[in-house]
């Protein structure tokens, strides 16, 4: 359809969706809401949204007038979750610059690569992280200014080339209002690099539009669903996909923020829950595992905390049940750096609430919200139905989904064909099913799926079935090349001590008890001493594939 | 700030915010949610969101292929709230045409004016409304097609010039999918005329963008806050500001819709609440007054209904208390055709919940959500503070706020200076205060405020103070011209039978008991028999001003 001369023009106003608008709203209408930062000892530090607004304006003045930060300049943060980091979140994009949150857990060489690739001009750093930053400075030639917040040994910066500023001195006595510019809502606002296990890190550049719309979604009833009566304990780091959007979203609705700073160990987390009484918390499963052990060893009053958002990786059912018993209801969410991150949220559908089905829904990755479109792509690139059974690679589309990767200043973004479809959808690299009502269940990473004769075999299904055998301690299944089928599964098994099970028995077990289809059963088997693991404890299948390729495994073919 | 050559480009996808996306989401992810239409007798009619999606596609095919509806053509609806009206809501904008909802309560000549001004090509009409439409047809030359839904006497259309179609026959056997076009999100989607008391009606043209963003807001926790566990009884008509956005918003989150069709009387409303058990309802106060009387006369089980959104005009405190006692919590909202309509929602702030203050917050018009910016403009056009005391005209800005009025096909929209500020904000015509935490309290319409020597005097404050005197039955205060001050208040008083109060006494009472400032006290007084009222029961101050101007009132000057 082409527009006509006599077309009807909308009479609505057109106001850019900007982060400065979220800040202005939060610091006025919700000016009394608070950001509380844990300090380890003594009273936590409390700052109202109104104060955050005033100090964000002061920071923007300082960055512009004192440090010469211009439109589109990158200002990095190397910081824990705290009030100053929230101020940076709002000040930097609102003035037209680009916030670059640095992942302080990355190996030093990756951090150097990322800072140089982003061409960061300024770094705002917590004093406690100077031991991490100081040794890298000789390799970071573009950095002109370092702004230090909070306690920490400044002498580490003696002799550093960039100019060093104290955050509080820098912003003091500057105007507490800033005439935020009317930017293009599609302008870059913030960036975050994925720490991919292969190749260089990839930069995702969020726009004002993407962050604004994502923030609205976070506040919708079927996402996190928080109000100004809530306090959210944000354990997920601010350098990890914008702390899942919580700092932005909470300024839209006045939800109070409880920030743990560097106190992420189970004991201080339990202590801050008991004393500050948050109603909501967000973190990856490993944090919750630790907290559960802590609470078992030393019970506290954690009754305020009724809703827990878990993402980053799947939450084990046992952990979910344990938290249910503590009165903390776990809500699964799925996303990635490329999806801002909320891609799904596992709120059970109305018909399942209060029934036996409910728990099964909570174990899925969740349901797609309005604004995230999803499709499954099969082994041959064909579209698969939402039938809860057909497994394919998940592809997603939407305004808070990346359509490319950053390629340096002024350059057109990169659109590698293995990450983005020709029509612009993100290929997530995750394999799973979607039910008719839009619930996603992930089974594999695409790279771990076995592509056998135009069909996919789930390595995770085979592993789970194998590990349910009483003689099996651990098992990993990887794809190995096969002349006839392209790829076939190799089963690598760790037997329990004293076990006598043989491969024939295990194979029969898979077919009978594991309900694995005959054509999916592995013919290649090997016993190993333990499954190699990555630094975060996941099976490291790369190592197994390499060992197989180099003939280091003693493989039996059935 | 000007963009630089080495600027950072966002890497996010850019997906137009379109009504077709809401439809696709609702009819798949929430395909089992239902639209239930009351039929007066027998079983209500039930249709799933998936069926609505399929039938909306069929309707779009019929409109395009059979009726020749082109991009930007106006398709009107003259209809009650029912499933077919929901289908039209989605089909017409999604295909690129413009939905024009006709207010069936308007006088015939206004309806004719509006249809001709909008240049409607097709009308979809409920059979029950043919007695209203048929006599107007000779005056509606642009209408080419009439599509009739539901029961009603078709013979009324015998000899009519436009072609007449049966809705069900027209859509039957057409494809249940439609390749919805990727429109510009700023394109016109729907239009609605305000029934202003003076001058011609004014058309507001909503865009896909404005409706999409407004729908997200309706689903945010601090607006209506509904989930797929809710059923919303939508009493507010679909021809009244898109039924406050509910049909669009509910398709985003799977909230079930209960549609009363033409059964808006207290008895059937009570019956449908008892049998269908909605959890939420939305309507203007007069509907609730009637329902309260019905429930008092004949109690029913209405325990499902726990949340009631009231807008359109202020809810009397007594009505709010009465509904509280029934377990239905009333939530005030303020808006107008020009604001899509949700401008404020009166959810008490966290610190007031559970305290004595809470009720006072619920009586305000409510708080501005993120996305609605507000300011107060004083008598001289100066900006007034948000101090809860300074009263000024409310001006608002945002993506779902009108910035102009429709001026006919192809024409630039109208921006009359009394309705829109030079910098594009909507002048609402409402006068009130805003508290520091963003709660709006309206006191007057701007046209009823008395502009005295550069200051404003609230006619409503004077009236409320007067009516609290034991001898006063009713009182209306209007502005009358004054040589020295520009305008001054005239107090028109209806005394209770047998009362002997004189003007001096009343004036002293205003100053003492009514806490009215000395300079605001009226010097002109008159006794009248009753306050003239409009058809909806509001004080008709136009009549009083006219009587005064024509010397028909016996005025005493103190």
PDB file of N, CA, C and O in Angstrom, chain A residues 1 4 7 11 13-15 21 25 64 73 95 185-186 205 209 219 221-222 226 228 253 367-368 370 373 397-399 401-403 410, chain B residues 1 4 7 11 13-15 21 25 29 64 73 95 185-186 205 209 219 221-222 226 228 253 367-368 370 373 397-399 401-403 410:
ATOM      1  N   UNK A   1       0.847  -1.206   0.000  1.00  0.00           N
ATOM      2  CA  UNK A   1       0.000   0.000   0.000  1.00  0.00           C
ATOM      3  C   UNK A   1       0.877   1.249   0.000  1.00  0.00           C
ATOM      4  O   UNK A   1       1.777   1.368   0.807  1.00  0.00           O
ATOM      5  N   UNK A   4      -1.452   7.910   0.213  1.00  0.00           N
ATOM      6  CA  UNK A   4      -2.204   8.719  -0.759  1.00  0.00           C
ATOM      7  C   UNK A   4      -2.132  10.181  -0.353  1.00  0.00           C
ATOM      8  O   UNK A   4      -1.862  10.513   0.794  1.00  0.00           O
ATOM      9  N   UNK A   7      -4.405  11.243   2.512  1.00  0.00           N
ATOM     10  CA  UNK A   7      -4.281  10.364   3.668  1.00  0.00           C
ATOM     11  C   UNK A   7      -4.656  11.095   4.957  1.00  0.00           C
ATOM     12  O   UNK A   7      -4.679  12.326   5.003  1.00  0.00           O
ATOM     13  N   UNK A  11      -2.923  12.868  14.742  1.00  0.00           N
ATOM     14  CA  UNK A  11      -2.864  14.161  15.433  1.00  0.00           C
ATOM     15  C   UNK A  11      -2.133  14.037  16.764  1.00  0.00           C
ATOM     16  O   UNK A  11      -2.230  14.929  17.604  1.00  0.00           O
ATOM     17  N   UNK A  13       0.947  13.771  19.556  1.00  0.00           N
ATOM     18  CA  UNK A  13       2.277  14.310  19.800  1.00  0.00           C
ATOM     19  C   UNK A  13       3.325  13.229  19.533  1.00  0.00           C
ATOM     20  O   UNK A  13       3.018  12.034  19.535  1.00  0.00           O
ATOM     21  N   UNK A  14       4.542  13.671  19.312  1.00  0.00           N
ATOM     22  CA  UNK A  14       5.614  12.726  19.033  1.00  0.00           C
ATOM     23  C   UNK A  14       6.790  13.097  19.924  1.00  0.00           C
ATOM     24  O   UNK A  14       7.489  14.077  19.690  1.00  0.00           O
ATOM     25  N   UNK A  15       6.958  12.326  20.968  1.00  0.00           N
ATOM     26  CA  UNK A  15       7.942  12.647  21.996  1.00  0.00           C
ATOM     27  C   UNK A  15       8.981  11.524  22.001  1.00  0.00           C
ATOM     28  O   UNK A  15       8.627  10.369  22.204  1.00  0.00           O
ATOM     29  N   UNK A  21      13.922  11.101  30.119  1.00  0.00           N
ATOM     30  CA  UNK A  21      12.514  11.188  30.545  1.00  0.00           C
ATOM     31  C   UNK A  21      12.264  10.222  31.706  1.00  0.00           C
ATOM     32  O   UNK A  21      11.483  10.513  32.605  1.00  0.00           O
ATOM     33  N   UNK A  25      11.089  11.590  35.349  1.00  0.00           N
ATOM     34  CA  UNK A  25       9.891  11.039  35.983  1.00  0.00           C
ATOM     35  C   UNK A  25      10.227  10.462  37.361  1.00  0.00           C
ATOM     36  O   UNK A  25       9.598  10.809  38.364  1.00  0.00           O
ATOM     37  N   UNK A  64      30.670  17.028  30.920  1.00  0.00           N
ATOM     38  CA  UNK A  64      30.691  17.917  29.759  1.00  0.00           C
ATOM     39  C   UNK A  64      31.680  19.053  29.954  1.00  0.00           C
ATOM     40  O   UNK A  64      32.546  19.296  29.103  1.00  0.00           O
ATOM     41  N   UNK A  73      30.530  10.221  22.796  1.00  0.00           N
ATOM     42  CA  UNK A  73      31.739   9.719  23.470  1.00  0.00           C
ATOM     43  C   UNK A  73      31.365   8.564  24.394  1.00  0.00           C
ATOM     44  O   UNK A  73      30.306   8.572  25.016  1.00  0.00           O
ATOM     45  N   UNK A  95      22.774  12.808  28.613  1.00  0.00           N
ATOM     46  CA  UNK A  95      23.480  13.959  28.039  1.00  0.00           C
ATOM     47  C   UNK A  95      23.863  13.711  26.586  1.00  0.00           C
ATOM     48  O   UNK A  95      24.317  14.622  25.899  1.00  0.00           O
ATOM     49  N   UNK A 185      15.519   9.074  19.432  1.00  0.00           N
ATOM     50  CA  UNK A 185      15.331   7.913  20.310  1.00  0.00           C
ATOM     51  C   UNK A 185      16.104   6.689  19.828  1.00  0.00           C
ATOM     52  O   UNK A 185      16.298   5.744  20.586  1.00  0.00           O
ATOM     53  N   UNK A 186      16.549   6.694  18.587  1.00  0.00           N
ATOM     54  CA  UNK A 186      17.314   5.555  18.060  1.00  0.00           C
ATOM     55  C   UNK A 186      18.817   5.717  18.269  1.00  0.00           C
ATOM     56  O   UNK A 186      19.616   4.868  17.868  1.00  0.00           O
ATOM     57  N   UNK A 205      24.934  -2.526  21.265  1.00  0.00           N
ATOM     58  CA  UNK A 205      24.708  -1.111  21.558  1.00  0.00           C
ATOM     59  C   UNK A 205      23.207  -0.869  21.679  1.00  0.00           C
ATOM     60  O   UNK A 205      22.478  -0.916  20.691  1.00  0.00           O
ATOM     61  N   UNK A 209      15.490   4.173  22.615  1.00  0.00           N
ATOM     62  CA  UNK A 209      14.210   3.520  22.318  1.00  0.00           C
ATOM     63  C   UNK A 209      14.175   2.099  22.889  1.00  0.00           C
ATOM     64  O   UNK A 209      13.204   1.700  23.525  1.00  0.00           O
ATOM     65  N   UNK A 219       8.041  -3.491  33.694  1.00  0.00           N
ATOM     66  CA  UNK A 219       6.999  -3.034  34.618  1.00  0.00           C
ATOM     67  C   UNK A 219       5.610  -3.562  34.292  1.00  0.00           C
ATOM     68  O   UNK A 219       4.651  -3.245  34.985  1.00  0.00           O
ATOM     69  N   UNK A 221       2.571  -6.224  34.059  1.00  0.00           N
ATOM     70  CA  UNK A 221       2.133  -7.170  35.091  1.00  0.00           C
ATOM     71  C   UNK A 221       2.754  -8.544  34.912  1.00  0.00           C
ATOM     72  O   UNK A 221       3.026  -9.225  35.895  1.00  0.00           O
ATOM     73  N   UNK A 222       2.965  -8.978  33.682  1.00  0.00           N
ATOM     74  CA  UNK A 222       3.409 -10.348  33.508  1.00  0.00           C
ATOM     75  C   UNK A 222       4.926 -10.468  33.376  1.00  0.00           C
ATOM     76  O   UNK A 222       5.437 -11.541  33.090  1.00  0.00           O
ATOM     77  N   UNK A 226       6.510  -5.177  39.524  1.00  0.00           N
ATOM     78  CA  UNK A 226       6.772  -4.511  40.802  1.00  0.00           C
ATOM     79  C   UNK A 226       6.107  -3.137  40.865  1.00  0.00           C
ATOM     80  O   UNK A 226       5.860  -2.508  39.845  1.00  0.00           O
ATOM     81  N   UNK A 228       5.719   0.660  43.627  1.00  0.00           N
ATOM     82  CA  UNK A 228       6.501   1.461  44.566  1.00  0.00           C
ATOM     83  C   UNK A 228       6.403   0.926  45.996  1.00  0.00           C
ATOM     84  O   UNK A 228       7.056   1.450  46.896  1.00  0.00           O
ATOM     85  N   UNK A 253       8.559   3.462  37.953  1.00  0.00           N
ATOM     86  CA  UNK A 253       7.439   3.123  38.835  1.00  0.00           C
ATOM     87  C   UNK A 253       7.741   3.336  40.311  1.00  0.00           C
ATOM     88  O   UNK A 253       6.882   3.091  41.147  1.00  0.00           O
ATOM     89  N   UNK A 367       7.264 -17.469  28.999  1.00  0.00           N
ATOM     90  CA  UNK A 367       6.389 -17.055  27.911  1.00  0.00           C
ATOM     91  C   UNK A 367       6.912 -15.769  27.292  1.00  0.00           C
ATOM     92  O   UNK A 367       7.419 -14.899  27.995  1.00  0.00           O
ATOM     93  N   UNK A 368       6.749 -15.645  25.988  1.00  0.00           N
ATOM     94  CA  UNK A 368       7.165 -14.419  25.313  1.00  0.00           C
ATOM     95  C   UNK A 368       6.185 -13.298  25.633  1.00  0.00           C
ATOM     96  O   UNK A 368       4.982 -13.476  25.505  1.00  0.00           O
ATOM     97  N   UNK A 370       4.434  -9.495  24.879  1.00  0.00           N
ATOM     98  CA  UNK A 370       4.179  -8.665  23.696  1.00  0.00           C
ATOM     99  C   UNK A 370       5.445  -7.857  23.446  1.00  0.00           C
ATOM    100  O   UNK A 370       6.045  -7.317  24.372  1.00  0.00           O
ATOM    101  N   UNK A 373       8.863 -11.276  19.401  1.00  0.00           N
ATOM    102  CA  UNK A 373       8.333 -12.280  18.473  1.00  0.00           C
ATOM    103  C   UNK A 373       9.337 -13.416  18.378  1.00  0.00           C
ATOM    104  O   UNK A 373      10.542 -13.180  18.367  1.00  0.00           O
ATOM    105  N   UNK A 397      12.664 -11.520  17.418  1.00  0.00           N
ATOM    106  CA  UNK A 397      12.607 -10.187  16.816  1.00  0.00           C
ATOM    107  C   UNK A 397      11.934  -9.239  17.791  1.00  0.00           C
ATOM    108  O   UNK A 397      11.035  -9.637  18.530  1.00  0.00           O
ATOM    109  N   UNK A 398      12.342  -7.984  17.783  1.00  0.00           N
ATOM    110  CA  UNK A 398      11.695  -7.000  18.639  1.00  0.00           C
ATOM    111  C   UNK A 398      12.578  -5.787  18.837  1.00  0.00           C
ATOM    112  O   UNK A 398      13.761  -5.793  18.464  1.00  0.00           O
ATOM    113  N   UNK A 399      12.005  -4.753  19.441  1.00  0.00           N
ATOM    114  CA  UNK A 399      12.720  -3.490  19.572  1.00  0.00           C
ATOM    115  C   UNK A 399      13.834  -3.519  20.610  1.00  0.00           C
ATOM    116  O   UNK A 399      14.680  -2.643  20.609  1.00  0.00           O
ATOM    117  N   UNK A 401      15.755  -6.252  20.928  1.00  0.00           N
ATOM    118  CA  UNK A 401      16.581  -7.384  20.494  1.00  0.00           C
ATOM    119  C   UNK A 401      17.641  -6.841  19.534  1.00  0.00           C
ATOM    120  O   UNK A 401      17.320  -6.061  18.627  1.00  0.00           O
ATOM    121  N   UNK A 402      18.891  -7.289  19.712  1.00  0.00           N
ATOM    122  CA  UNK A 402      19.957  -6.833  18.817  1.00  0.00           C
ATOM    123  C   UNK A 402      19.753  -7.381  17.412  1.00  0.00           C
ATOM    124  O   UNK A 402      19.284  -8.511  17.233  1.00  0.00           O
ATOM    125  N   UNK A 403      20.086  -6.563  16.426  1.00  0.00           N
ATOM    126  CA  UNK A 403      20.031  -6.979  15.027  1.00  0.00           C
ATOM    127  C   UNK A 403      21.410  -6.962  14.401  1.00  0.00           C
ATOM    128  O   UNK A 403      21.550  -7.162  13.188  1.00  0.00           O
ATOM    129  N   UNK A 410      31.672   4.963  13.939  1.00  0.00           N
ATOM    130  CA  UNK A 410      31.392   5.377  12.570  1.00  0.00           C
ATOM    131  C   UNK A 410      31.165   4.237  11.605  1.00  0.00           C
ATOM    132  O   UNK A 410      30.737   4.455  10.480  1.00  0.00           O
TER     133      UNK A 410
ATOM    134  N   UNK B   1      23.891  19.487  20.425  1.00  0.00           N
ATOM    135  CA  UNK B   1      24.913  18.533  20.016  1.00  0.00           C
ATOM    136  C   UNK B   1      24.616  18.026  18.611  1.00  0.00           C
ATOM    137  O   UNK B   1      23.503  17.596  18.330  1.00  0.00           O
ATOM    138  N   UNK B   4      28.343  13.162  15.087  1.00  0.00           N
ATOM    139  CA  UNK B   4      29.687  13.181  14.531  1.00  0.00           C
ATOM    140  C   UNK B   4      29.839  12.017  13.554  1.00  0.00           C
ATOM    141  O   UNK B   4      29.092  11.054  13.590  1.00  0.00           O
ATOM    142  N   UNK B   7      30.334   8.590  15.137  1.00  0.00           N
ATOM    143  CA  UNK B   7      29.333   8.303  16.148  1.00  0.00           C
ATOM    144  C   UNK B   7      29.128   6.796  16.291  1.00  0.00           C
ATOM    145  O   UNK B   7      29.484   6.026  15.409  1.00  0.00           O
ATOM    146  N   UNK B  11      22.866  -0.991  17.747  1.00  0.00           N
ATOM    147  CA  UNK B  11      22.824  -2.265  17.013  1.00  0.00           C
ATOM    148  C   UNK B  11      21.478  -2.963  17.199  1.00  0.00           C
ATOM    149  O   UNK B  11      21.350  -4.151  16.917  1.00  0.00           O
ATOM    150  N   UNK B  13      17.443  -3.937  16.749  1.00  0.00           N
ATOM    151  CA  UNK B  13      16.436  -4.048  15.701  1.00  0.00           C
ATOM    152  C   UNK B  13      15.456  -2.880  15.822  1.00  0.00           C
ATOM    153  O   UNK B  13      15.320  -2.262  16.873  1.00  0.00           O
ATOM    154  N   UNK B  14      14.776  -2.611  14.719  1.00  0.00           N
ATOM    155  CA  UNK B  14      13.814  -1.517  14.723  1.00  0.00           C
ATOM    156  C   UNK B  14      12.516  -2.047  14.130  1.00  0.00           C
ATOM    157  O   UNK B  14      12.404  -2.251  12.935  1.00  0.00           O
ATOM    158  N   UNK B  15      11.582  -2.309  15.007  1.00  0.00           N
ATOM    159  CA  UNK B  15      10.343  -2.962  14.607  1.00  0.00           C
ATOM    160  C   UNK B  15       9.202  -1.978  14.839  1.00  0.00           C
ATOM    161  O   UNK B  15       9.014  -1.526  15.965  1.00  0.00           O
ATOM    162  N   UNK B  21       0.726  -6.252  15.489  1.00  0.00           N
ATOM    163  CA  UNK B  21       1.601  -7.042  16.360  1.00  0.00           C
ATOM    164  C   UNK B  21       0.874  -7.403  17.658  1.00  0.00           C
ATOM    165  O   UNK B  21       1.072  -8.470  18.219  1.00  0.00           O
ATOM    166  N   UNK B  25       0.157 -11.263  18.697  1.00  0.00           N
ATOM    167  CA  UNK B  25       0.568 -11.746  20.018  1.00  0.00           C
ATOM    168  C   UNK B  25      -0.632 -12.321  20.781  1.00  0.00           C
ATOM    169  O   UNK B  25      -0.607 -13.450  21.259  1.00  0.00           O
ATOM    170  N   UNK B  29      -0.056 -16.338  21.597  1.00  0.00           N
ATOM    171  CA  UNK B  29       0.397 -16.579  22.968  1.00  0.00           C
ATOM    172  C   UNK B  29      -0.783 -16.630  23.947  1.00  0.00           C
ATOM    173  O   UNK B  29      -0.776 -17.409  24.899  1.00  0.00           O
ATOM    174  N   UNK B  64     -10.902  -5.434   2.073  1.00  0.00           N
ATOM    175  CA  UNK B  64     -10.001  -5.098   0.967  1.00  0.00           C
ATOM    176  C   UNK B  64     -10.541  -5.638  -0.360  1.00  0.00           C
ATOM    177  O   UNK B  64     -10.662  -4.894  -1.335  1.00  0.00           O
ATOM    178  N   UNK B  73      -8.306   4.629   4.078  1.00  0.00           N
ATOM    179  CA  UNK B  73      -9.766   4.793   4.031  1.00  0.00           C
ATOM    180  C   UNK B  73     -10.338   4.703   5.442  1.00  0.00           C
ATOM    181  O   UNK B  73      -9.856   3.918   6.265  1.00  0.00           O
ATOM    182  N   UNK B  95      -4.764  -3.534   8.721  1.00  0.00           N
ATOM    183  CA  UNK B  95      -4.645  -3.593   7.262  1.00  0.00           C
ATOM    184  C   UNK B  95      -4.207  -2.256   6.677  1.00  0.00           C
ATOM    185  O   UNK B  95      -3.897  -2.175   5.482  1.00  0.00           O
ATOM    186  N   UNK B 185       4.856   3.348  12.038  1.00  0.00           N
ATOM    187  CA  UNK B 185       4.164   3.340  13.336  1.00  0.00           C
ATOM    188  C   UNK B 185       3.470   4.667  13.640  1.00  0.00           C
ATOM    189  O   UNK B 185       2.617   4.734  14.517  1.00  0.00           O
ATOM    190  N   UNK B 186       3.826   5.717  12.891  1.00  0.00           N
ATOM    191  CA  UNK B 186       3.184   7.017  13.108  1.00  0.00           C
ATOM    192  C   UNK B 186       1.945   7.217  12.232  1.00  0.00           C
ATOM    193  O   UNK B 186       1.313   8.261  12.253  1.00  0.00           O
ATOM    194  N   UNK B 205      -6.948  11.805  16.049  1.00  0.00           N
ATOM    195  CA  UNK B 205      -6.516  10.666  15.242  1.00  0.00           C
ATOM    196  C   UNK B 205      -5.340   9.981  15.952  1.00  0.00           C
ATOM    197  O   UNK B 205      -4.245  10.536  16.039  1.00  0.00           O
ATOM    198  N   UNK B 209       1.620   3.957  16.882  1.00  0.00           N
ATOM    199  CA  UNK B 209       2.578   4.186  17.970  1.00  0.00           C
ATOM    200  C   UNK B 209       1.872   4.604  19.253  1.00  0.00           C
ATOM    201  O   UNK B 209       2.166   4.093  20.337  1.00  0.00           O
ATOM    202  N   UNK B 219      -1.059  -1.824  30.905  1.00  0.00           N
ATOM    203  CA  UNK B 219      -0.633  -3.094  31.498  1.00  0.00           C
ATOM    204  C   UNK B 219       0.469  -2.949  32.527  1.00  0.00           C
ATOM    205  O   UNK B 219       0.927  -3.941  33.093  1.00  0.00           O
ATOM    206  N   UNK B 221       2.156  -2.078  36.116  1.00  0.00           N
ATOM    207  CA  UNK B 221       1.631  -2.398  37.443  1.00  0.00           C
ATOM    208  C   UNK B 221       0.831  -1.254  38.049  1.00  0.00           C
ATOM    209  O   UNK B 221      -0.126  -1.488  38.765  1.00  0.00           O
ATOM    210  N   UNK B 222       1.240  -0.017  37.775  1.00  0.00           N
ATOM    211  CA  UNK B 222       0.576   1.073  38.478  1.00  0.00           C
ATOM    212  C   UNK B 222      -0.564   1.686  37.679  1.00  0.00           C
ATOM    213  O   UNK B 222      -1.124   2.704  38.073  1.00  0.00           O
ATOM    214  N   UNK B 226      -3.635  -5.573  35.211  1.00  0.00           N
ATOM    215  CA  UNK B 226      -4.352  -6.845  35.065  1.00  0.00           C
ATOM    216  C   UNK B 226      -3.460  -7.928  34.448  1.00  0.00           C
ATOM    217  O   UNK B 226      -2.500  -7.614  33.743  1.00  0.00           O
ATOM    218  N   UNK B 228      -3.560 -12.375  32.904  1.00  0.00           N
ATOM    219  CA  UNK B 228      -4.458 -13.323  32.239  1.00  0.00           C
ATOM    220  C   UNK B 228      -5.327 -14.093  33.232  1.00  0.00           C
ATOM    221  O   UNK B 228      -6.177 -14.874  32.818  1.00  0.00           O
ATOM    222  N   UNK B 253      -1.760  -9.018  27.100  1.00  0.00           N
ATOM    223  CA  UNK B 253      -1.487  -9.795  28.313  1.00  0.00           C
ATOM    224  C   UNK B 253      -2.470 -10.936  28.530  1.00  0.00           C
ATOM    225  O   UNK B 253      -2.343 -11.665  29.508  1.00  0.00           O
ATOM    226  N   UNK B 367      -2.019   9.878  39.880  1.00  0.00           N
ATOM    227  CA  UNK B 367      -0.621  10.171  39.653  1.00  0.00           C
ATOM    228  C   UNK B 367      -0.290  10.008  38.175  1.00  0.00           C
ATOM    229  O   UNK B 367      -0.815   9.112  37.522  1.00  0.00           O
ATOM    230  N   UNK B 368       0.606  10.833  37.680  1.00  0.00           N
ATOM    231  CA  UNK B 368       1.029  10.722  36.280  1.00  0.00           C
ATOM    232  C   UNK B 368       1.946   9.516  36.124  1.00  0.00           C
ATOM    233  O   UNK B 368       2.895   9.365  36.889  1.00  0.00           O
ATOM    234  N   UNK B 370       4.855   7.250  34.019  1.00  0.00           N
ATOM    235  CA  UNK B 370       5.956   7.531  33.097  1.00  0.00           C
ATOM    236  C   UNK B 370       5.365   7.594  31.695  1.00  0.00           C
ATOM    237  O   UNK B 370       4.558   6.758  31.320  1.00  0.00           O
ATOM    238  N   UNK B 373       3.931  13.684  30.778  1.00  0.00           N
ATOM    239  CA  UNK B 373       4.566  14.804  31.469  1.00  0.00           C
ATOM    240  C   UNK B 373       3.507  15.877  31.715  1.00  0.00           C
ATOM    241  O   UNK B 373       2.647  16.106  30.860  1.00  0.00           O
ATOM    242  N   UNK B 397       2.022  16.428  28.082  1.00  0.00           N
ATOM    243  CA  UNK B 397       2.796  16.050  26.901  1.00  0.00           C
ATOM    244  C   UNK B 397       3.077  14.555  26.947  1.00  0.00           C
ATOM    245  O   UNK B 397       3.257  13.993  28.025  1.00  0.00           O
ATOM    246  N   UNK B 398       3.113  13.923  25.783  1.00  0.00           N
ATOM    247  CA  UNK B 398       3.435  12.495  25.737  1.00  0.00           C
ATOM    248  C   UNK B 398       2.999  11.887  24.421  1.00  0.00           C
ATOM    249  O   UNK B 398       2.290  12.518  23.629  1.00  0.00           O
ATOM    250  N   UNK B 399       3.435  10.661  24.217  1.00  0.00           N
ATOM    251  CA  UNK B 399       3.175  10.011  22.929  1.00  0.00           C
ATOM    252  C   UNK B 399       1.728   9.599  22.724  1.00  0.00           C
ATOM    253  O   UNK B 399       1.333   9.325  21.607  1.00  0.00           O
ATOM    254  N   UNK B 401      -0.760  11.579  23.795  1.00  0.00           N
ATOM    255  CA  UNK B 401      -1.497  12.831  24.011  1.00  0.00           C
ATOM    256  C   UNK B 401      -1.618  13.541  22.658  1.00  0.00           C
ATOM    257  O   UNK B 401      -0.628  13.645  21.925  1.00  0.00           O
ATOM    258  N   UNK B 402      -2.823  14.034  22.349  1.00  0.00           N
ATOM    259  CA  UNK B 402      -3.016  14.747  21.081  1.00  0.00           C
ATOM    260  C   UNK B 402      -2.228  16.050  21.072  1.00  0.00           C
ATOM    261  O   UNK B 402      -2.119  16.728  22.100  1.00  0.00           O
ATOM    262  N   UNK B 403      -1.700  16.385  19.909  1.00  0.00           N
ATOM    263  CA  UNK B 403      -1.008  17.651  19.714  1.00  0.00           C
ATOM    264  C   UNK B 403      -1.716  18.508  18.696  1.00  0.00           C
ATOM    265  O   UNK B 403      -1.218  19.570  18.313  1.00  0.00           O
ATOM    266  N   UNK B 410      -5.865  14.688   3.998  1.00  0.00           N
ATOM    267  CA  UNK B 410      -4.755  15.366   3.321  1.00  0.00           C
ATOM    268  C   UNK B 410      -4.386  16.700   3.931  1.00  0.00           C
ATOM    269  O   UNK B 410      -3.348  17.267   3.595  1.00  0.00           O
TER     270      UNK B 410
END
